[in-house]
Coordinates of C-alpha atoms and ligand atoms in Angstrom, one line a residue:
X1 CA 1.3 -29.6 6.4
X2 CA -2.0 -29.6 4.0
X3 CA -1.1 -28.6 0.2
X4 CA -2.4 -25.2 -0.7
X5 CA -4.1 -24.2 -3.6
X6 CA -2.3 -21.5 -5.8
X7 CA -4.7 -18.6 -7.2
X8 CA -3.6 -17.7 -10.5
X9 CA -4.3 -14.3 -10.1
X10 CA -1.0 -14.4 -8.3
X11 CA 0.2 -14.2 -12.0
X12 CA -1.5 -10.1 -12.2
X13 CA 0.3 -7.2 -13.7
X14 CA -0.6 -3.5 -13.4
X15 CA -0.9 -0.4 -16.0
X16 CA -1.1 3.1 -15.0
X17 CA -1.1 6.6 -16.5
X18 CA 2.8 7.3 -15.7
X19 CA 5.1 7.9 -17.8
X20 CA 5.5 6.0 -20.9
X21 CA 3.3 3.5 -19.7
X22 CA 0.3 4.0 -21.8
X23 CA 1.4 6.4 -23.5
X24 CA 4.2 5.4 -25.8
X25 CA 3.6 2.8 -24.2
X26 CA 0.6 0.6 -24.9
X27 CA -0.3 3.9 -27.0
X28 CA 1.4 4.9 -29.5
X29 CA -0.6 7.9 -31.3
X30 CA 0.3 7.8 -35.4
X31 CA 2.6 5.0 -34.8
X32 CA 3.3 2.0 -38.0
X33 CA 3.1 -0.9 -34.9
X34 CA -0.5 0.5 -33.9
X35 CA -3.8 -1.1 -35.1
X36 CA -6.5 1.7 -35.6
X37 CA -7.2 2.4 -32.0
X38 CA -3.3 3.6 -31.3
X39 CA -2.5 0.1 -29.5
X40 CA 0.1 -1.3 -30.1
X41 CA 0.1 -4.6 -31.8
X42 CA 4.1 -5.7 -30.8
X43 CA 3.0 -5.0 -26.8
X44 CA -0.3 -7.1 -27.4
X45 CA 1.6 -9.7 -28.6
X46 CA 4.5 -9.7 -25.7
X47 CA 1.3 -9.4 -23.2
X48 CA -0.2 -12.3 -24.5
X49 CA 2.9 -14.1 -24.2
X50 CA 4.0 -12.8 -20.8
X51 CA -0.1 -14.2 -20.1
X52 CA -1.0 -12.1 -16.9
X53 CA -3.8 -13.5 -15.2
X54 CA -5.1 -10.1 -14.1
X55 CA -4.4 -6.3 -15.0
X56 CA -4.8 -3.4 -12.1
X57 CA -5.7 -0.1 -13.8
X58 CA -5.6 3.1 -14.0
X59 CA -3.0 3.2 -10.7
X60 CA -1.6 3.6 -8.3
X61 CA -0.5 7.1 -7.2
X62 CA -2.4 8.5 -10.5
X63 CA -5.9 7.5 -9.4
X64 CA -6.2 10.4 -7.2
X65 CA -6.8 13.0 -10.0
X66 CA -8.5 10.0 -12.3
X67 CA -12.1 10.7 -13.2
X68 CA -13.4 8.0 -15.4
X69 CA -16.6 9.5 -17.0
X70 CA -13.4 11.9 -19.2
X71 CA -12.1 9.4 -20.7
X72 CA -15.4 7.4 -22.0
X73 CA -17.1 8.2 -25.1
X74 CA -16.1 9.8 -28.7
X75 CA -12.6 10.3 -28.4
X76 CA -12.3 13.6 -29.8
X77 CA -15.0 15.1 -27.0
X78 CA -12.8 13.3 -24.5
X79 CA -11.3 15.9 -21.6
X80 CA -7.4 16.8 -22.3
X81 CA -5.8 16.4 -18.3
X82 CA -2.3 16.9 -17.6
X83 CA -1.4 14.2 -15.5
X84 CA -0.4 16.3 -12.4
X85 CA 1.0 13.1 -10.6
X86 CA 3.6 12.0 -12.8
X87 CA 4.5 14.8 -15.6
X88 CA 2.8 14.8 -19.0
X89 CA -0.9 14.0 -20.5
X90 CA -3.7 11.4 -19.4
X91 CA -4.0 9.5 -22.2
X92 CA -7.5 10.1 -23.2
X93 CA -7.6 7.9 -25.7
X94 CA -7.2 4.7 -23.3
X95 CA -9.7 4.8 -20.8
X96 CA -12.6 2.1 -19.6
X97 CA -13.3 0.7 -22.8
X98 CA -10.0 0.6 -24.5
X99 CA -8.6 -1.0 -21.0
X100 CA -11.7 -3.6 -20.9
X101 CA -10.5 -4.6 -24.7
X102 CA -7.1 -4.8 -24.2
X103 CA -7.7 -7.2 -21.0
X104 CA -10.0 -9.0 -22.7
X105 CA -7.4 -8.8 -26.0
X106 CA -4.4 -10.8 -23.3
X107 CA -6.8 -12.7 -21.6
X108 CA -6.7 -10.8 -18.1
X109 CA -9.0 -10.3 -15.6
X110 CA -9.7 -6.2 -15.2
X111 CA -9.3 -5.0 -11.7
X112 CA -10.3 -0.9 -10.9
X113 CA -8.6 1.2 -8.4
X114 CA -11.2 3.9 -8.3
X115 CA -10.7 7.1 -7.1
X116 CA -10.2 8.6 -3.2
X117 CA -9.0 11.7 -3.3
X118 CA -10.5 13.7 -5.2
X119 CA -13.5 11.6 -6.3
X120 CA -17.1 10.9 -4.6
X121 CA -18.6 7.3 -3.7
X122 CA -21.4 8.3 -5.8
X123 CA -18.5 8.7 -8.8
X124 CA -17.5 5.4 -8.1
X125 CA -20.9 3.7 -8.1
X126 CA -21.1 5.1 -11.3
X127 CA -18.5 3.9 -12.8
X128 CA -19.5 0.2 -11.4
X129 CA -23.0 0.7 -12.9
X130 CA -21.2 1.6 -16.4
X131 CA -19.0 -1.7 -16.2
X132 CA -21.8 -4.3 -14.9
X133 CA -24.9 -2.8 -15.3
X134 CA -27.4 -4.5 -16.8
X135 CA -31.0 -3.1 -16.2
X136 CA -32.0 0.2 -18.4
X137 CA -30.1 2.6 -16.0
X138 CA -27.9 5.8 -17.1
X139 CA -24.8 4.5 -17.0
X140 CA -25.1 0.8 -18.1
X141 CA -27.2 2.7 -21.0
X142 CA -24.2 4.9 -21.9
X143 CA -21.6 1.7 -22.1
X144 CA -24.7 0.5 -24.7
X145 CA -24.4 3.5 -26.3
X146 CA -20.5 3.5 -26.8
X147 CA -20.7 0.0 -28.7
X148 CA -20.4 -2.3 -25.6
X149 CA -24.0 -4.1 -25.0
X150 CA -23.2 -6.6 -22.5
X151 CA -21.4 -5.9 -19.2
X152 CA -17.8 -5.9 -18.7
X153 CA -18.4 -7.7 -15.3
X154 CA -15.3 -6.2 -13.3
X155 CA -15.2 -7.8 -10.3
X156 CA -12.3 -6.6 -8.7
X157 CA -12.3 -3.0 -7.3
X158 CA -9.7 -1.5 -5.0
X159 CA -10.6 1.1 -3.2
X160 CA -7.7 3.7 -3.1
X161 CA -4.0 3.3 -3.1
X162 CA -1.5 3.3 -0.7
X163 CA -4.0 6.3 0.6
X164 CA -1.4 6.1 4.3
X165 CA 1.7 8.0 2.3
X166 CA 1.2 11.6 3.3
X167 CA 2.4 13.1 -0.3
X168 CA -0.3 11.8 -1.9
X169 CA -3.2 13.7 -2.5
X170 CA -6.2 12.4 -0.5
X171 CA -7.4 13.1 3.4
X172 CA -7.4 9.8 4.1
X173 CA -3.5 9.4 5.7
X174 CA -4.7 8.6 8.9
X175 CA -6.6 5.1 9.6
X176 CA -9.6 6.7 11.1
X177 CA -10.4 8.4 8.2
X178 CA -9.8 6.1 5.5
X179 CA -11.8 3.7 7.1
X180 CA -14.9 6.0 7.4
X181 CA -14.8 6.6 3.8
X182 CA -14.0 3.2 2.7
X183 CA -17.4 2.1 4.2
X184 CA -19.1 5.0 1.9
X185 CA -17.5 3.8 -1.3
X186 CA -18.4 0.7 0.2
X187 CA -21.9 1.3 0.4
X188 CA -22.7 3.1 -2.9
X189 CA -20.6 0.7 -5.0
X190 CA -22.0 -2.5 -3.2
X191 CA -25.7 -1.3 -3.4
X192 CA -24.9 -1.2 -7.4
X193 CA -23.2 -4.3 -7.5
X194 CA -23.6 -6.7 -4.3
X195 CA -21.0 -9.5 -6.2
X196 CA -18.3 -7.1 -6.5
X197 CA -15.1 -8.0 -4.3
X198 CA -13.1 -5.2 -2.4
X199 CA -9.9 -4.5 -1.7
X200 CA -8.9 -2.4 0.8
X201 CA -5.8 -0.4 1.8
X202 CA -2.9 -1.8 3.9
X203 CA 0.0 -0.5 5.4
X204 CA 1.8 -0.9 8.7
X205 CA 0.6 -3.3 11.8
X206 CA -1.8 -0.9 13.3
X207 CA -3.3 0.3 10.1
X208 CA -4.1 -3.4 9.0
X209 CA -5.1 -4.1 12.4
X210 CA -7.8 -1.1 12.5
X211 CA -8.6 -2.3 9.2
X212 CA -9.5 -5.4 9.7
X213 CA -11.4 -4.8 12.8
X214 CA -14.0 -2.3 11.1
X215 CA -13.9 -3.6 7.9
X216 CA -13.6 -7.2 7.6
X217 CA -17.5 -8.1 6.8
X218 CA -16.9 -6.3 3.5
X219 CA -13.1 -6.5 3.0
X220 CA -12.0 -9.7 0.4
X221 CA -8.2 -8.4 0.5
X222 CA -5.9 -6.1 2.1
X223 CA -3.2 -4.8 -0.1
X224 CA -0.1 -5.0 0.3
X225 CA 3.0 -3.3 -1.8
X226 CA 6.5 -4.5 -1.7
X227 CA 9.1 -3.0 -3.7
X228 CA 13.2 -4.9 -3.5
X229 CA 15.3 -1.9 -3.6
X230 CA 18.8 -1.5 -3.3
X231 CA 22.0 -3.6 -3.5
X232 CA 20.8 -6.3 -2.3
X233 CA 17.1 -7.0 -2.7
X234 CA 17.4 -10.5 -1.7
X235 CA 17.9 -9.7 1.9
X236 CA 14.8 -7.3 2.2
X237 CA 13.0 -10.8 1.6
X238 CA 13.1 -12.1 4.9
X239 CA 11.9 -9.1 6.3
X240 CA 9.3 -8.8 4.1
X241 CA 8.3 -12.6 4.7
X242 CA 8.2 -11.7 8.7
X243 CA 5.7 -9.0 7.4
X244 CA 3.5 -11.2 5.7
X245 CA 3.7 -13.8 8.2
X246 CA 2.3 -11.2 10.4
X247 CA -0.5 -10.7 8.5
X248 CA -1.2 -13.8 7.9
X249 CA -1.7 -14.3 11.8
X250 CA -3.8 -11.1 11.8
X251 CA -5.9 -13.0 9.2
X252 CA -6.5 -16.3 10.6
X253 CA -7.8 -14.5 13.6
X254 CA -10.2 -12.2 11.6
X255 CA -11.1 -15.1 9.7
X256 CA -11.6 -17.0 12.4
X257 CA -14.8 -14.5 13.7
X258 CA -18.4 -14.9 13.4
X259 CA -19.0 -12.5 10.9
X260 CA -22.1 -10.2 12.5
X261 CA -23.2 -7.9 9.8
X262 CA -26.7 -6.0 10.3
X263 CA -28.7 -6.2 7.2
X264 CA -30.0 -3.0 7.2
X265 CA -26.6 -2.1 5.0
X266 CA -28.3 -4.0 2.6
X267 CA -25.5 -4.9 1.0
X268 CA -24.0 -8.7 1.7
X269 CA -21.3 -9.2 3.6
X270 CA -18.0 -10.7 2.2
X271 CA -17.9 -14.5 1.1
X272 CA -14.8 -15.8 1.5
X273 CA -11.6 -15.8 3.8
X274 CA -9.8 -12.2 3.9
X275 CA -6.9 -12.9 1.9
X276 CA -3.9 -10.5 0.7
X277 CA -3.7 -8.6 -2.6
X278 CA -0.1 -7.9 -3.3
X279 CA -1.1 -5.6 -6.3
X280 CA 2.0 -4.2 -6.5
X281 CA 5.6 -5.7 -6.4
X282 CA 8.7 -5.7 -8.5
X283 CA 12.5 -4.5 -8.4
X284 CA 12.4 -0.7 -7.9
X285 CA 16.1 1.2 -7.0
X286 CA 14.1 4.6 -7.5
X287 CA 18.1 5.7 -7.2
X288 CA 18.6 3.6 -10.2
X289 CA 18.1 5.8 -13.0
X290 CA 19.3 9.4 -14.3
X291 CA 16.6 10.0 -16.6
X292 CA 13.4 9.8 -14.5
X293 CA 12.8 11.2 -11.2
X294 CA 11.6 8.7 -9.7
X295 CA 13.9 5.9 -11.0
X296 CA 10.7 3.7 -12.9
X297 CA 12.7 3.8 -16.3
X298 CA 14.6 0.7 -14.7
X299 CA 16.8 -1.7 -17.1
X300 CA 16.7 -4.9 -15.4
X301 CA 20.0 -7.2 -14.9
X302 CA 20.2 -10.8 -14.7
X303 CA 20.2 -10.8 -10.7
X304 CA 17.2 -8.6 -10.7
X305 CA 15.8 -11.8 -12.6
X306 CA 16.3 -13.9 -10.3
X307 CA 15.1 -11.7 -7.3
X308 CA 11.7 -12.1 -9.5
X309 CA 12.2 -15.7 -9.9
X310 CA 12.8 -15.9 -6.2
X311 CA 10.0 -13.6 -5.2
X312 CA 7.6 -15.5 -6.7
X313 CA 8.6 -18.9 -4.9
X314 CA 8.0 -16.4 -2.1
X315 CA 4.5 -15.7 -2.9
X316 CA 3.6 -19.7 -3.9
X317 CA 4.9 -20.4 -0.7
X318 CA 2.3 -18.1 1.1
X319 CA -0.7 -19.3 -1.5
X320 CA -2.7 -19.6 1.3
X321 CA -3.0 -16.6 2.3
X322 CA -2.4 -14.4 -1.4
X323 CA -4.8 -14.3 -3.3
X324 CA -4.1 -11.8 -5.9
X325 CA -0.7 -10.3 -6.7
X326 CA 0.1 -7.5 -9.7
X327 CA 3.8 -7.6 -11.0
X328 CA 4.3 -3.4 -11.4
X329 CA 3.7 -2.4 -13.9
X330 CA 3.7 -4.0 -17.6
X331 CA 5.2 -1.8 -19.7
X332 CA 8.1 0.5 -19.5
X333 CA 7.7 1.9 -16.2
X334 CA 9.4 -0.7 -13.9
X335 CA 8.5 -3.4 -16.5
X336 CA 9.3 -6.7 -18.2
X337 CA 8.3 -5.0 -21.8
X338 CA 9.9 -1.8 -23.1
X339 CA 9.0 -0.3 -26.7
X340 CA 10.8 1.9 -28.8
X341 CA 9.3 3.6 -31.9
X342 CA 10.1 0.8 -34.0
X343 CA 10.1 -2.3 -31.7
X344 CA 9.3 -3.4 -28.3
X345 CA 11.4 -5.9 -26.4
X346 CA 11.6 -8.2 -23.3
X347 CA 13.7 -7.4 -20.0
X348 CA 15.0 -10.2 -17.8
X349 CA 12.4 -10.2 -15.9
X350 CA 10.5 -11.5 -18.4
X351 CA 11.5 -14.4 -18.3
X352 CA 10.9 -15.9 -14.9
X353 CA 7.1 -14.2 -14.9
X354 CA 6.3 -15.6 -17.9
X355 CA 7.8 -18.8 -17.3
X356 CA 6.5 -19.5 -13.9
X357 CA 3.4 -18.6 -14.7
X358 CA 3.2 -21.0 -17.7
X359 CA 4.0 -24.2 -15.9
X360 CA 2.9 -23.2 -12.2
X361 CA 0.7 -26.0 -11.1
X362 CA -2.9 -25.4 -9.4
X363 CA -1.3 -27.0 -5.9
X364 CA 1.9 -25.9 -3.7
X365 CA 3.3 -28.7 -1.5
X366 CA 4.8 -27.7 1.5
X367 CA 8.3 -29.5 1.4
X368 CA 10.4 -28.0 4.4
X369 CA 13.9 -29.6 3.7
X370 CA 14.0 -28.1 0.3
X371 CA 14.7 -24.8 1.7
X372 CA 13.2 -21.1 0.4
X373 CA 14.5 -21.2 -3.2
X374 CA 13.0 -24.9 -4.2
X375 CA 9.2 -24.7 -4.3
X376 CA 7.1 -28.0 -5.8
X377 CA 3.6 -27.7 -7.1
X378 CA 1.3 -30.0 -8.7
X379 CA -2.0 -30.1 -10.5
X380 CA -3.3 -34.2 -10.1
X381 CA -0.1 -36.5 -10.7
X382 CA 1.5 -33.8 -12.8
X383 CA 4.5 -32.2 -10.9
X384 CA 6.4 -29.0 -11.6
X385 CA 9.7 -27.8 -9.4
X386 CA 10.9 -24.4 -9.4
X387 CA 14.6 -23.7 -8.0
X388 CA 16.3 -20.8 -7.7
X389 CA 20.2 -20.2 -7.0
X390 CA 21.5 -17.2 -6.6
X391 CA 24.5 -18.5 -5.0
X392 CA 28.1 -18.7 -7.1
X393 CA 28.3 -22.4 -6.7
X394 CA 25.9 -25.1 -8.2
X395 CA 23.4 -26.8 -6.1
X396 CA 21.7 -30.0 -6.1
X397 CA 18.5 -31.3 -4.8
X398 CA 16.7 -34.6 -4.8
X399 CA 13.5 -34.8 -6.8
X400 CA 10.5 -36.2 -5.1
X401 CA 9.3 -37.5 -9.1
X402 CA 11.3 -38.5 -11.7
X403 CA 12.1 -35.8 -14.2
X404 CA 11.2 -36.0 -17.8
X405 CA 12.0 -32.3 -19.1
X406 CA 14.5 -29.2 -17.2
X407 CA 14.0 -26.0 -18.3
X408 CA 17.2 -24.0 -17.1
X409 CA 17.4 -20.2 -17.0
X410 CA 20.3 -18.2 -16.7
X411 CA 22.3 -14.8 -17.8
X412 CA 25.1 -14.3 -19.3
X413 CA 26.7 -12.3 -16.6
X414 CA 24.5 -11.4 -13.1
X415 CA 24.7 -7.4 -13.5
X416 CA 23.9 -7.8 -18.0
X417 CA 21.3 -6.3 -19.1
X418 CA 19.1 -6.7 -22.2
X419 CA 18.5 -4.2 -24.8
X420 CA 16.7 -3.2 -28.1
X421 CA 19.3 -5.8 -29.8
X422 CA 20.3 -8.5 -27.4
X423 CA 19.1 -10.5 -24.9
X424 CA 21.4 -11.9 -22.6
X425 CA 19.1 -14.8 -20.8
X426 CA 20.1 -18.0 -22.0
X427 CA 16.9 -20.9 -22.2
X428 CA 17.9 -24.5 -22.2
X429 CA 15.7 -27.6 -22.3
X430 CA 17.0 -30.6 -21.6
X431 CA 15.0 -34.4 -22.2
X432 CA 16.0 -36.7 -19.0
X433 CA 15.1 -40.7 -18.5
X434 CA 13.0 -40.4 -15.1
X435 CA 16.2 -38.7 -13.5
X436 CA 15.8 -38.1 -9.8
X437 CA 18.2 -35.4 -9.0
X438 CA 18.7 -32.2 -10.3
X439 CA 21.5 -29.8 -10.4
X440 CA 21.1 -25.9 -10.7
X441 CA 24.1 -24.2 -12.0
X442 CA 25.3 -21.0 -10.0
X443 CA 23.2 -18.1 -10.9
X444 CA 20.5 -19.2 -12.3
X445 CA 16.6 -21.0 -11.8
X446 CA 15.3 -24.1 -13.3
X447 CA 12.2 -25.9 -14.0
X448 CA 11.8 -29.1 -13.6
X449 CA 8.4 -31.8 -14.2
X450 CA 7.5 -35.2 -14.9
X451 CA 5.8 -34.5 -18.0
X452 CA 7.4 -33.0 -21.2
X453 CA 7.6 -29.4 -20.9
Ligands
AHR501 O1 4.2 1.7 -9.4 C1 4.6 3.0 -9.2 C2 3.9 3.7 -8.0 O2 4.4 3.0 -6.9 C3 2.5 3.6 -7.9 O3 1.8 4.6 -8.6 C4 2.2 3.7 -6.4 O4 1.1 3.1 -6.0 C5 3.5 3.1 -5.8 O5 4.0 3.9 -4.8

């Protein structure tokens, strides 16, 4: 099989308006940690470190009562919203602007979930002609006039959010009707921008199939969530892999199509491939804590780590196909970095993301013997291995380079946690003479390369 090239946008996080999030979160009103806009410095700092290649925003679940044109502009003449969705305020001080910086600040691309439920195309053209405008129109004028002269060129834009779960707010539950809105926001936001890239709403076989049918001339991705719950999260994997591989099919054939477009939509019709965005994924037992309602103030244990480590192998194994991916979410709320007042600090999950993304290699090479846990990339002659065992006895495989550097990664116990002072995820890096085997110790993932780590 032909080696696939590996986005790096597989390496995406997400922040929403839920809980402490943003705020307390990212924001931290009158805090010592902030710089003067409220951000907080500590988080900045972790982000940058963690290095996510691209940053989904404002939801999720929250975008349905999300209208961007309130939080724009003076702060103090910004609308006060309680965030009906998830309990507590929209953060009006972090909105566009303060999101545009703070991607720019990590080095992420921005990506905009704009608004289906309660929102209008027209409100989401606008808010496409504030980010990339660039001719003397109203709203590329009134980014000018806030202090931002050139455009914040979003390209990414999904349009609406799991928009199939019925306790949402929205009309568009049923496939039929999400699709004949989709094609409006379509429209209006493709009119103002024609190099935008959309990403549309998946779901179960029939929705993605009705999808894809009406929508593929303008669709880039279909979305896709997945969420490990439960005791055993591993398991879920191979059901979720029979999902994808579903897809996948779906895609090739759609691909595969002469795409016939008529031009009076005056808009162009997509450029590439249909691939998948999996712009949201992550460890969530919503059972899993007694504090929130929904569970997302999770405190991650070493085996929840290595579901992470293994779920990305997952996703580098299907490179082909995904072509964006958003760890949910960054801070706090089902995330690798939690603050408190006085410090912020990383889960375990922190550790494979940031790791993997590091040394991930622009090339996977499809190496059946090695199993699902054991994925090779490589950029040129450089090689990096990934291996993941979450089995109690240690395992090992032949390399196909010699090794000069190992990284191994494990816990101190599977079911530890970290907390504001410890951190139980042990990092060792071991120098090797061109070794050609590797052994990974029970419970644990390594990394493994011919060139100094
Ligand atoms: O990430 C938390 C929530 O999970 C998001 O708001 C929603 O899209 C999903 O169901």
């Amino acid at each position: 099989m032909k080696n696939t090239d590996i986005n790096s946008l597989i390496f995406g996080s997400f922040i929403e308006h839920i809980e402490n999030c943003v705020e307390n979160g990212i924001f931290w009103k009158n805090n010592k940690l902030c710089d003067e806009n409220g951000i907080r410095k500590d988080v900045l700092e972790l982000s940058k470190e963690l290095s996510p290649t691209i940053m989904r925003f404002p939801g999720g679940t929250v975008m349905g009562i999300y209208h961007w044109l309130d939080y724009v502009g003076p702060i103090d003449e910004r609308k006060h919203v309680k965030n009906i969705v998830w309990g507590g305020r929209m953060t009006y001080e972090f909105g566009t602007c303060e999101y545009i910086e703070f991607c720019r600040e990590i080095g992420a691309e921005p990506m905009i979930c704009i608004n289906m439920p309660t929102g209008t195309p027209e409100e989401a053209a606008q808010w496409v002609e504030f980010c990339n405008g660039t001719e003397d129109t109203h709203y590329a004028n009134l980014r000018r006039q806030y202090g931002y002269e050139e455009p914040f060129n979003v390209k990414y834009w999904c349009i609406g959010n799991e928009s199939f779960a019925v306790p949402d707010l929205g009309v568009q539950h049923d496939v039929n009707t999400y699709i004949r809105e989709a094609w409006e926001y379509t429209k209006y936001m493709k009119m103002t921008d024609p190099t935008i890239e959309l990403v549309f709403v998946g779901h179960d076989e029939e929705w993605n199939k009705a999808v894809l049918n009406e929508l593929s001339p303008v669709c880039d991705y279909l979305s896709i969530h997945h969420y490990g719950m439960g005791d055993d999260p591993f398991s879920q994997n191979a059901e979720f892999e029979q999902k994808l591989i579903k897809i996948e099919k779906l895609l090739d054939e759609v691909n595969g199509r002469e795409i016939s477009f008529d031009r009076w939509y005056r808009i162009p019709h997509r450029s590439h491939d249909i691939k998948i965005s999996l712009d949201e994924w992550n460890i969530w037992n919503t059972e899993g804590d007694k504090e929130s309602q929904y569970g997302l103030q999770q405190r991650y244990t070493w085996r929840d780590a290595l579901w992470v480590a293994s779920f990305i192998n997952l996703m580098i194994r299907h490179s082909k196909y995904i072509g964006i991916a958003n760890l949910a979410q960054l801070v706090n709320v089902i995330a690798p970095i939690i603050t408190e007042e006085d410090c912020s600090w990383k889960q375990t999950i922190f550790y494979p993301f940031s790791l993997f993304r590091k040394y991930c290699k622009k090339e996977y090479i499809n190496i059946d013997n090695y199993g699902k846990d054991v994925v090779l990339t490589k950029t040129g002659e450089d090689y990096t291995l990934f291996g993941v065992n979450i089995t109690n006895v240690e395992k090992t495989i032949e390399l196909p380079f010699e090794a000069v550097d190992i990284i191994n990664v494990c816990g101190e116990k599977l079911y530890a946690t970290n907390s504001k002072t410890r951190d139980i995820v042990n990092i060792t890096k071991i120098n090797v003479n061109k070794q050609i085997q590797v052994t990974i110790p029970a419970y644990s993932f390594c990394i493994v390369s011919n060139q100094p780590l």
